[in-house]
PDB file of C-alpha atoms in Angstrom:
ATOM      1  CA  MET A   1      11.033 -10.875 -12.938  1.00  0.00           C
ATOM      2  CA  VAL A   2      12.424  -9.407 -10.069  1.00  0.00           C
ATOM      3  CA  ASP A   3      15.296 -10.860  -7.972  1.00  0.00           C
ATOM      4  CA  LEU A   4      14.620 -13.642  -5.829  1.00  0.00           C
ATOM      5  CA  LEU A   5      16.108 -14.091  -2.403  1.00  0.00           C
ATOM      6  CA  SER A   6      16.856 -17.423  -0.676  1.00  0.00           C
ATOM      7  CA  SER A   7      14.477 -15.833   2.439  1.00  0.00           C
ATOM      8  CA  MET A   8      11.528 -15.894   0.079  1.00  0.00           C
ATOM      9  CA  THR A   9       8.925 -18.691   0.852  1.00  0.00           C
ATOM     10  CA  LEU A  10       8.268 -20.985  -1.953  1.00  0.00           C
ATOM     11  CA  LEU A  11       4.068 -18.739  -2.221  1.00  0.00           C
ATOM     12  CA  GLN A  12       5.871 -15.550  -2.678  1.00  0.00           C
ATOM     13  CA  ILE A  13       8.347 -17.072  -5.403  1.00  0.00           C
ATOM     14  CA  ILE A  14       5.431 -18.787  -7.598  1.00  0.00           C
ATOM     15  CA  GLU A  15       3.314 -15.580  -7.059  1.00  0.00           C
ATOM     16  CA  LEU A  16       6.245 -13.496  -8.345  1.00  0.00           C
ATOM     17  CA  GLY A  17       6.623 -16.071 -11.512  1.00  0.00           C
ATOM     18  CA  PRO A  18       4.286 -18.625 -12.050  1.00  0.00           C
ATOM     19  CA  ASP A  19       6.272 -20.462 -14.504  1.00  0.00           C
ATOM     20  CA  THR A  20       8.774 -21.409 -11.491  1.00  0.00           C
ATOM     21  CA  VAL A  21       6.234 -23.830 -10.596  1.00  0.00           C
ATOM     22  CA  LYS A  22       7.587 -25.882 -13.205  1.00  0.00           C
ATOM     23  CA  VAL A  23      11.200 -25.776 -11.653  1.00  0.00           C
ATOM     24  CA  PHE A  24      10.047 -26.959  -8.469  1.00  0.00           C
ATOM     25  CA  ARG A  25       8.183 -29.953 -10.202  1.00  0.00           C
ATOM     26  CA  GLN A  26      11.457 -30.747 -11.709  1.00  0.00           C
ATOM     27  CA  TYR A  27      13.338 -30.658  -7.963  1.00  0.00           C
ATOM     28  CA  GLU A  28      10.635 -32.528  -6.584  1.00  0.00           C
ATOM     29  CA  GLN A  29      11.919 -35.512  -8.252  1.00  0.00           C
ATOM     30  CA  ILE A  30      15.218 -34.934  -6.472  1.00  0.00           C
ATOM     31  CA  THR A  31      13.521 -34.535  -3.034  1.00  0.00           C
ATOM     32  CA  GLY A  32      11.049 -36.957  -3.574  1.00  0.00           C
ATOM     33  CA  SER A  33       8.439 -34.825  -1.956  1.00  0.00           C
ATOM     34  CA  CYS A  34       5.801 -32.291  -3.095  1.00  0.00           C
ATOM     35  CA  LEU A  35       7.305 -29.031  -2.248  1.00  0.00           C
ATOM     36  CA  LEU A  36       4.739 -27.000  -3.173  1.00  0.00           C
ATOM     37  CA  CYS A  37       2.250 -29.163  -1.023  1.00  0.00           C
ATOM     38  CA  ASN A  38       4.730 -29.342   1.957  1.00  0.00           C
ATOM     39  CA  ASN A  39       7.048 -26.537   1.874  1.00  0.00           C
ATOM     40  CA  LEU A  40       4.861 -23.542   0.516  1.00  0.00           C
ATOM     41  CA  PHE A  41       5.446 -21.387   3.532  1.00  0.00           C
ATOM     42  CA  ASP A  42       9.009 -22.127   4.096  1.00  0.00           C
ATOM     43  CA  SER A  43      11.912 -19.999   2.701  1.00  0.00           C
ATOM     44  CA  LEU A  44      13.967 -21.191  -0.230  1.00  0.00           C
ATOM     45  CA  GLU A  45      16.939 -21.384   1.976  1.00  0.00           C
ATOM     46  CA  SER A  46      15.293 -23.707   4.355  1.00  0.00           C
ATOM     47  CA  VAL A  47      13.814 -26.078   1.668  1.00  0.00           C
ATOM     48  CA  ALA A  48      17.389 -26.249  -0.029  1.00  0.00           C
ATOM     49  CA  SER A  49      18.855 -27.235   3.606  1.00  0.00           C
ATOM     50  CA  GLN A  50      16.130 -29.776   4.221  1.00  0.00           C
ATOM     51  CA  TYR A  51      16.825 -31.566   1.185  1.00  0.00           C
ATOM     52  CA  SER A  52      20.742 -30.711   0.831  1.00  0.00           C
ATOM     53  CA  LEU A  53      20.238 -28.916  -2.514  1.00  0.00           C
ATOM     54  CA  LYS A  54      22.410 -26.120  -3.542  1.00  0.00           C
ATOM     55  CA  VAL A  55      20.632 -22.781  -2.918  1.00  0.00           C
ATOM     56  CA  ASP A  56      22.447 -20.812  -5.581  1.00  0.00           C
ATOM     57  CA  ASP A  57      21.459 -23.326  -8.196  1.00  0.00           C
ATOM     58  CA  PHE A  58      18.092 -23.280  -6.990  1.00  0.00           C
ATOM     59  CA  ILE A  59      17.572 -19.705  -7.320  1.00  0.00           C
ATOM     60  CA  ASN A  60      19.369 -19.658 -10.808  1.00  0.00           C
ATOM     61  CA  SER A  61      16.957 -22.170 -11.942  1.00  0.00           C
ATOM     62  CA  LEU A  62      14.208 -20.617 -10.790  1.00  0.00           C
ATOM     63  CA  GLN A  63      15.304 -17.346 -11.905  1.00  0.00           C
ATOM     64  CA  THR A  64      15.719 -18.207 -15.618  1.00  0.00           C
ATOM     65  CA  SER A  65      12.572 -19.982 -15.663  1.00  0.00           C
ATOM     66  CA  ASN A  66      10.527 -16.585 -16.600  1.00  0.00           C
ATOM     67  CA  GLU A  67      13.254 -15.159 -19.018  1.00  0.00           C
TER      68      GLU A  67
ATOM     69  CA  MET B   1     -21.037 -10.746   1.222  1.00  0.00           C
ATOM     70  CA  ILE B   2     -19.249 -13.883   0.758  1.00  0.00           C
ATOM     71  CA  ARG B   3     -16.830 -14.661  -1.740  1.00  0.00           C
ATOM     72  CA  THR B   4     -16.574 -18.459  -2.519  1.00  0.00           C
ATOM     73  CA  ILE B   5     -13.640 -19.986  -4.075  1.00  0.00           C
ATOM     74  CA  ASP B   6     -14.185 -23.565  -5.739  1.00  0.00           C
ATOM     75  CA  ALA B   7     -10.893 -25.235  -5.378  1.00  0.00           C
ATOM     76  CA  ARG B   8     -12.337 -28.704  -5.217  1.00  0.00           C
ATOM     77  CA  GLY B   9     -10.316 -30.917  -7.724  1.00  0.00           C
ATOM     78  CA  LEU B  10      -7.414 -28.513  -7.672  1.00  0.00           C
ATOM     79  CA  THR B  11      -3.781 -29.451  -6.291  1.00  0.00           C
ATOM     80  CA  CYS B  12      -1.240 -27.379  -4.537  1.00  0.00           C
ATOM     81  CA  PRO B  13      -0.617 -24.705  -4.811  1.00  0.00           C
ATOM     82  CA  GLN B  14      -3.622 -23.792  -6.768  1.00  0.00           C
ATOM     83  CA  PRO B  15      -6.117 -23.706  -4.043  1.00  0.00           C
ATOM     84  CA  VAL B  16      -3.791 -21.332  -2.105  1.00  0.00           C
ATOM     85  CA  ILE B  17      -3.087 -19.138  -4.724  1.00  0.00           C
ATOM     86  CA  LEU B  18      -6.808 -18.679  -5.660  1.00  0.00           C
ATOM     87  CA  THR B  19      -7.331 -18.004  -1.958  1.00  0.00           C
ATOM     88  CA  LYS B  20      -4.669 -15.651  -1.700  1.00  0.00           C
ATOM     89  CA  ARG B  21      -5.580 -13.466  -4.603  1.00  0.00           C
ATOM     90  CA  VAL B  22      -8.801 -12.527  -3.157  1.00  0.00           C
ATOM     91  CA  MET B  23      -7.377 -11.865   0.006  1.00  0.00           C
ATOM     92  CA  ASP B  24      -5.118  -9.299  -1.826  1.00  0.00           C
ATOM     93  CA  GLU B  25      -7.928  -7.529  -2.813  1.00  0.00           C
ATOM     94  CA  LYS B  26      -8.586  -6.601   1.130  1.00  0.00           C
ATOM     95  CA  SER B  27     -12.316  -6.224   0.101  1.00  0.00           C
ATOM     96  CA  GLY B  28     -13.260  -7.287   4.032  1.00  0.00           C
ATOM     97  CA  GLU B  29     -15.557  -9.981   3.144  1.00  0.00           C
ATOM     98  CA  GLU B  30     -15.869 -13.518   4.510  1.00  0.00           C
ATOM     99  CA  ILE B  31     -14.143 -15.874   1.987  1.00  0.00           C
ATOM    100  CA  VAL B  32     -14.926 -19.530   1.762  1.00  0.00           C
ATOM    101  CA  THR B  33     -12.320 -22.076   0.109  1.00  0.00           C
ATOM    102  CA  LEU B  34     -13.964 -25.262  -0.978  1.00  0.00           C
ATOM    103  CA  VAL B  35     -11.151 -27.826  -1.008  1.00  0.00           C
ATOM    104  CA  ASP B  36     -11.155 -31.564  -1.241  1.00  0.00           C
ATOM    105  CA  ASN B  37      -7.731 -32.972  -0.299  1.00  0.00           C
ATOM    106  CA  PRO B  38      -5.812 -32.757   3.404  1.00  0.00           C
ATOM    107  CA  THR B  39      -2.835 -30.948   1.852  1.00  0.00           C
ATOM    108  CA  SER B  40      -4.868 -27.884   0.442  1.00  0.00           C
ATOM    109  CA  LEU B  41      -6.967 -28.187   3.535  1.00  0.00           C
ATOM    110  CA  GLU B  42      -3.632 -28.036   5.801  1.00  0.00           C
ATOM    111  CA  ASN B  43      -1.952 -25.013   3.381  1.00  0.00           C
ATOM    112  CA  VAL B  44      -5.351 -22.755   2.964  1.00  0.00           C
ATOM    113  CA  CYS B  45      -5.582 -22.733   6.697  1.00  0.00           C
ATOM    114  CA  LYS B  46      -2.074 -21.998   6.997  1.00  0.00           C
ATOM    115  CA  LEU B  47      -2.519 -18.863   4.564  1.00  0.00           C
ATOM    116  CA  ALA B  48      -5.513 -17.675   6.695  1.00  0.00           C
ATOM    117  CA  SER B  49      -3.436 -17.689   9.925  1.00  0.00           C
ATOM    118  CA  SER B  50      -0.436 -15.847   7.951  1.00  0.00           C
ATOM    119  CA  GLN B  51      -2.893 -13.318   6.655  1.00  0.00           C
ATOM    120  CA  GLY B  52      -4.420 -12.572  10.016  1.00  0.00           C
ATOM    121  CA  TYR B  53      -7.748 -14.484   9.136  1.00  0.00           C
ATOM    122  CA  THR B  54      -9.825 -16.722  11.762  1.00  0.00           C
ATOM    123  CA  PHE B  55     -11.157 -19.648  10.302  1.00  0.00           C
ATOM    124  CA  VAL B  56     -13.830 -22.411  10.845  1.00  0.00           C
ATOM    125  CA  VAL B  57     -13.535 -25.588   8.735  1.00  0.00           C
ATOM    126  CA  GLU B  58     -16.924 -27.218   8.150  1.00  0.00           C
ATOM    127  CA  THR B  59     -17.133 -30.710   6.536  1.00  0.00           C
ATOM    128  CA  GLN B  60     -19.490 -31.832   3.994  1.00  0.00           C
ATOM    129  CA  GLY B  61     -18.884 -35.399   2.894  1.00  0.00           C
ATOM    130  CA  LEU B  62     -15.642 -35.195   1.258  1.00  0.00           C
ATOM    131  CA  GLU B  63     -15.393 -31.779   0.911  1.00  0.00           C
ATOM    132  CA  GLN B  64     -14.075 -29.440   3.477  1.00  0.00           C
ATOM    133  CA  HIS B  65     -15.573 -25.395   3.157  1.00  0.00           C
ATOM    134  CA  ILE B  66     -12.977 -23.218   5.121  1.00  0.00           C
ATOM    135  CA  HIS B  67     -14.878 -20.106   6.457  1.00  0.00           C
ATOM    136  CA  MET B  68     -12.355 -17.118   6.799  1.00  0.00           C
ATOM    137  CA  THR B  69     -12.859 -13.554   8.127  1.00  0.00           C
ATOM    138  CA  ARG B  70     -10.348 -11.211   9.138  1.00  0.00           C
ATOM    139  CA  GLN B  71     -10.888  -9.761  12.426  1.00  0.00           C
ATOM    140  CA  ASP B  72     -10.535  -6.231  11.201  1.00  0.00           C
ATOM    141  CA  SER B  73     -12.993  -6.516   8.365  1.00  0.00           C
ATOM    142  CA  ASP B  74     -14.653  -3.705   9.868  1.00  0.00           C
ATOM    143  CA  ILE B  75     -11.919  -1.539   9.242  1.00  0.00           C
ATOM    144  CA  SER B  76     -12.357  -0.906   5.765  1.00  0.00           C
ATOM    145  CA  THR B  77     -14.967   1.546   6.956  1.00  0.00           C
ATOM    146  CA  GLU B  78     -13.114   2.859  10.107  1.00  0.00           C
ATOM    147  CA  MET B  79     -10.013   3.626   7.902  1.00  0.00           C
ATOM    148  CA  ILE B  80     -11.387   5.856   5.517  1.00  0.00           C
ATOM    149  CA  PRO B  81      -9.406   8.848   6.093  1.00  0.00           C
ATOM    150  CA  THR B  82     -11.051  11.884   7.804  1.00  0.00           C
ATOM    151  CA  LYS B  83     -10.752  15.381   6.112  1.00  0.00           C
ATOM    152  CA  ASP B  84      -8.889  16.908   8.901  1.00  0.00           C
ATOM    153  CA  MET B  85      -5.220  17.522   8.197  1.00  0.00           C
ATOM    154  CA  THR B  86      -3.719  21.174   7.674  1.00  0.00           C
ATOM    155  CA  ILE B  87      -0.234  21.992   6.414  1.00  0.00           C
ATOM    156  CA  LEU B  88       1.177  25.059   7.600  1.00  0.00           C
ATOM    157  CA  VAL B  89       3.578  26.518   5.121  1.00  0.00           C
ATOM    158  CA  LYS B  90       6.048  29.331   6.416  1.00  0.00           C
ATOM    159  CA  SER B  91       8.610  29.711   3.244  1.00  0.00           C
ATOM    160  CA  GLN B  92       8.277  29.229  -0.286  1.00  0.00           C
ATOM    161  CA  TYR B  93      11.100  26.990   0.051  1.00  0.00           C
ATOM    162  CA  PHE B  94      11.203  23.433   1.400  1.00  0.00           C
ATOM    163  CA  GLY B  95      13.673  23.024   4.211  1.00  0.00           C
ATOM    164  CA  GLN B  96      16.821  25.112   4.872  1.00  0.00           C
ATOM    165  CA  GLY B  97      20.402  24.852   3.204  1.00  0.00           C
ATOM    166  CA  ASP B  98      19.931  25.659  -0.361  1.00  0.00           C
ATOM    167  CA  ASP B  99      17.103  27.864  -1.647  1.00  0.00           C
ATOM    168  CA  GLU B 100      17.667  26.741  -5.230  1.00  0.00           C
ATOM    169  CA  LEU B 101      17.241  23.020  -3.976  1.00  0.00           C
ATOM    170  CA  GLY B 102      14.340  24.183  -1.795  1.00  0.00           C
ATOM    171  CA  ALA B 103      12.556  25.480  -4.606  1.00  0.00           C
ATOM    172  CA  VAL B 104      12.618  22.470  -6.537  1.00  0.00           C
ATOM    173  CA  LEU B 105      11.511  20.244  -3.229  1.00  0.00           C
ATOM    174  CA  ILE B 106       8.517  22.785  -2.807  1.00  0.00           C
ATOM    175  CA  LYS B 107       7.340  22.109  -6.313  1.00  0.00           C
ATOM    176  CA  SER B 108       7.767  18.496  -5.942  1.00  0.00           C
ATOM    177  CA  PHE B 109       6.150  18.665  -2.570  1.00  0.00           C
ATOM    178  CA  PHE B 110       2.823  20.069  -3.695  1.00  0.00           C
ATOM    179  CA  TYR B 111       2.893  18.224  -7.058  1.00  0.00           C
ATOM    180  CA  THR B 112       3.112  15.281  -4.529  1.00  0.00           C
ATOM    181  CA  LEU B 113       0.061  16.666  -2.707  1.00  0.00           C
ATOM    182  CA  THR B 114      -2.279  16.817  -5.725  1.00  0.00           C
ATOM    183  CA  GLU B 115      -1.651  12.908  -5.930  1.00  0.00           C
ATOM    184  CA  MET B 116      -2.400  12.262  -2.296  1.00  0.00           C
ATOM    185  CA  GLY B 117      -5.779  11.005  -0.588  1.00  0.00           C
ATOM    186  CA  PRO B 118      -8.574  13.317   0.425  1.00  0.00           C
ATOM    187  CA  GLU B 119      -7.328  14.038   4.055  1.00  0.00           C
ATOM    188  CA  LEU B 120      -5.797  17.070   3.463  1.00  0.00           C
ATOM    189  CA  GLN B 121      -8.362  20.128   4.458  1.00  0.00           C
ATOM    190  CA  ASN B 122      -6.545  23.369   5.012  1.00  0.00           C
ATOM    191  CA  LEU B 123      -3.218  24.841   3.813  1.00  0.00           C
ATOM    192  CA  ILE B 124      -1.974  28.176   5.675  1.00  0.00           C
ATOM    193  CA  PHE B 125       0.585  30.055   4.255  1.00  0.00           C
ATOM    194  CA  MET B 126       2.486  32.452   6.447  1.00  0.00           C
ATOM    195  CA  ASN B 127       5.478  34.684   6.110  1.00  0.00           C
ATOM    196  CA  GLY B 128       7.384  33.686   3.151  1.00  0.00           C
ATOM    197  CA  GLY B 129       4.858  30.926   2.282  1.00  0.00           C
ATOM    198  CA  VAL B 130       2.565  33.685   0.951  1.00  0.00           C
ATOM    199  CA  HIS B 131       4.866  33.945  -2.144  1.00  0.00           C
ATOM    200  CA  LEU B 132       3.631  30.220  -3.349  1.00  0.00           C
ATOM    201  CA  THR B 133      -0.364  31.727  -3.324  1.00  0.00           C
ATOM    202  CA  THR B 134       0.421  34.851  -5.510  1.00  0.00           C
ATOM    203  CA  GLU B 135       1.426  35.729  -8.647  1.00  0.00           C
ATOM    204  CA  GLY B 136       4.642  34.085  -9.952  1.00  0.00           C
ATOM    205  CA  SER B 137       3.881  31.085  -7.899  1.00  0.00           C
ATOM    206  CA  PRO B 138       5.642  27.929  -9.311  1.00  0.00           C
ATOM    207  CA  VAL B 139       2.973  25.887  -7.605  1.00  0.00           C
ATOM    208  CA  LEU B 140       0.100  27.977  -8.417  1.00  0.00           C
ATOM    209  CA  GLU B 141      -1.635  25.108 -10.783  1.00  0.00           C
ATOM    210  CA  HIS B 142      -1.130  22.625  -7.826  1.00  0.00           C
ATOM    211  CA  LEU B 143      -2.828  24.954  -5.553  1.00  0.00           C
ATOM    212  CA  GLN B 144      -5.540  25.433  -7.731  1.00  0.00           C
ATOM    213  CA  PHE B 145      -6.059  21.939  -8.586  1.00  0.00           C
ATOM    214  CA  LEU B 146      -6.209  21.300  -4.679  1.00  0.00           C
ATOM    215  CA  GLU B 147      -8.574  24.142  -3.944  1.00  0.00           C
ATOM    216  CA  GLN B 148     -10.898  22.711  -6.763  1.00  0.00           C
ATOM    217  CA  LYS B 149     -10.763  19.250  -4.736  1.00  0.00           C
ATOM    218  CA  GLY B 150     -12.017  21.210  -1.941  1.00  0.00           C
ATOM    219  CA  VAL B 151      -9.114  21.917   0.313  1.00  0.00           C
ATOM    220  CA  GLN B 152      -9.163  25.573   1.746  1.00  0.00           C
ATOM    221  CA  ILE B 153      -6.272  27.518   0.954  1.00  0.00           C
ATOM    222  CA  LEU B 154      -5.631  30.662   3.370  1.00  0.00           C
ATOM    223  CA  SER B 155      -2.723  33.423   3.271  1.00  0.00           C
ATOM    224  CA  CYS B 156      -1.864  35.461   5.919  1.00  0.00           C
ATOM    225  CA  GLY B 157      -2.901  38.954   5.236  1.00  0.00           C
ATOM    226  CA  THR B 158      -0.459  40.428   7.373  1.00  0.00           C
ATOM    227  CA  CYS B 159       2.273  38.796   5.214  1.00  0.00           C
ATOM    228  CA  LEU B 160       0.510  39.638   1.955  1.00  0.00           C
ATOM    229  CA  ASP B 161       0.876  43.415   2.955  1.00  0.00           C
ATOM    230  CA  PHE B 162       4.477  43.171   4.028  1.00  0.00           C
ATOM    231  CA  PHE B 163       5.532  41.797   0.812  1.00  0.00           C
ATOM    232  CA  SER B 164       3.318  44.137  -1.107  1.00  0.00           C
ATOM    233  CA  LYS B 165       1.124  41.055  -2.727  1.00  0.00           C
ATOM    234  CA  LYS B 166      -2.331  41.471  -1.398  1.00  0.00           C
ATOM    235  CA  ASP B 167      -3.699  42.516  -4.718  1.00  0.00           C
ATOM    236  CA  GLN B 168      -1.660  39.530  -6.268  1.00  0.00           C
ATOM    237  CA  LEU B 169      -3.339  36.621  -4.359  1.00  0.00           C
ATOM    238  CA  LYS B 170      -4.136  34.285  -7.094  1.00  0.00           C
ATOM    239  CA  VAL B 171      -5.751  31.439  -5.294  1.00  0.00           C
ATOM    240  CA  GLY B 172      -7.552  30.814  -1.808  1.00  0.00           C
ATOM    241  CA  GLN B 173      -8.564  33.479   0.791  1.00  0.00           C
ATOM    242  CA  VAL B 174      -6.777  35.744   2.957  1.00  0.00           C
ATOM    243  CA  THR B 175      -6.726  35.166   6.634  1.00  0.00           C
ATOM    244  CA  ASN B 176      -5.666  36.274  10.047  1.00  0.00           C
ATOM    245  CA  MET B 177      -3.742  34.910  12.969  1.00  0.00           C
ATOM    246  CA  TYR B 178      -6.695  34.176  14.846  1.00  0.00           C
ATOM    247  CA  THR B 179      -8.094  31.990  12.214  1.00  0.00           C
ATOM    248  CA  ALA B 180      -5.272  30.541  11.465  1.00  0.00           C
ATOM    249  CA  THR B 181      -4.412  29.634  15.102  1.00  0.00           C
ATOM    250  CA  GLU B 182      -7.860  28.220  15.569  1.00  0.00           C
ATOM    251  CA  ILE B 183      -7.758  25.976  12.652  1.00  0.00           C
ATOM    252  CA  LEU B 184      -4.231  24.598  13.726  1.00  0.00           C
ATOM    253  CA  PHE B 185      -5.853  23.853  17.190  1.00  0.00           C
ATOM    254  CA  ASN B 186      -8.432  22.126  16.194  1.00  0.00           C
ATOM    255  CA  ALA B 187      -6.789  20.060  13.276  1.00  0.00           C
ATOM    256  CA  SER B 188      -6.066  16.554  14.239  1.00  0.00           C
ATOM    257  CA  LYS B 189      -3.123  16.223  12.175  1.00  0.00           C
ATOM    258  CA  THR B 190      -0.652  19.400  11.210  1.00  0.00           C
ATOM    259  CA  LEU B 191       2.227  19.341   9.114  1.00  0.00           C
ATOM    260  CA  VAL B 192       4.854  22.417   9.467  1.00  0.00           C
ATOM    261  CA  LEU B 193       6.858  23.345   6.553  1.00  0.00           C
TER     262      LEU B 193
END
């Protein structure tokens, strides 16, 4: 999978790597909200900010999901 | 033609992914996505807006049918490139600076032309450019390929005479300044090398 950027939307990320859906589902346990329902068109950066997540950890988790 | 995506029973992001996949085909057709939950409805509508589609939501019982059309859907026929581009080649080298590099670049350029769309109509070779249409040219096979595809290839007669190459022309026809100028004037797109 290509390198993910914090400026990418969740939709762009799952298009690039369908396996990232599993990671978003895991994060939903932390956020308590369906990210792929409510934030599909938001950037990873803004989602991380909204839910006080570390964006670098978020990217790493997504990046490794397809490897 | 209408493309219908049945996303009933599916949760986000599936309705959006399926709809986007059809949009990415750029077929210019009307797309109708069937959904049965508010989140999917909202997200497919957001997708439609973000991709430049106008949409109408039709409610049928517990389902919503999102009818999406792109305003430029007629563009698929309008954007078919017209065959009206002319390239004037004035040298056997691409650009100025170093002839060795220019020779490499010109080969690359003509190879690239063979991979391009059908817009190109005329290639006119003037001055040192006629070295490319005559015996020993490094791009002869590309030019012959282009000629087979319908591109008119013209070499300046005066230039061929000057370089004593009139009997060495290997592709296209000989032309004169009047014809070449007329073609350049009438072309809607002209590239000069």
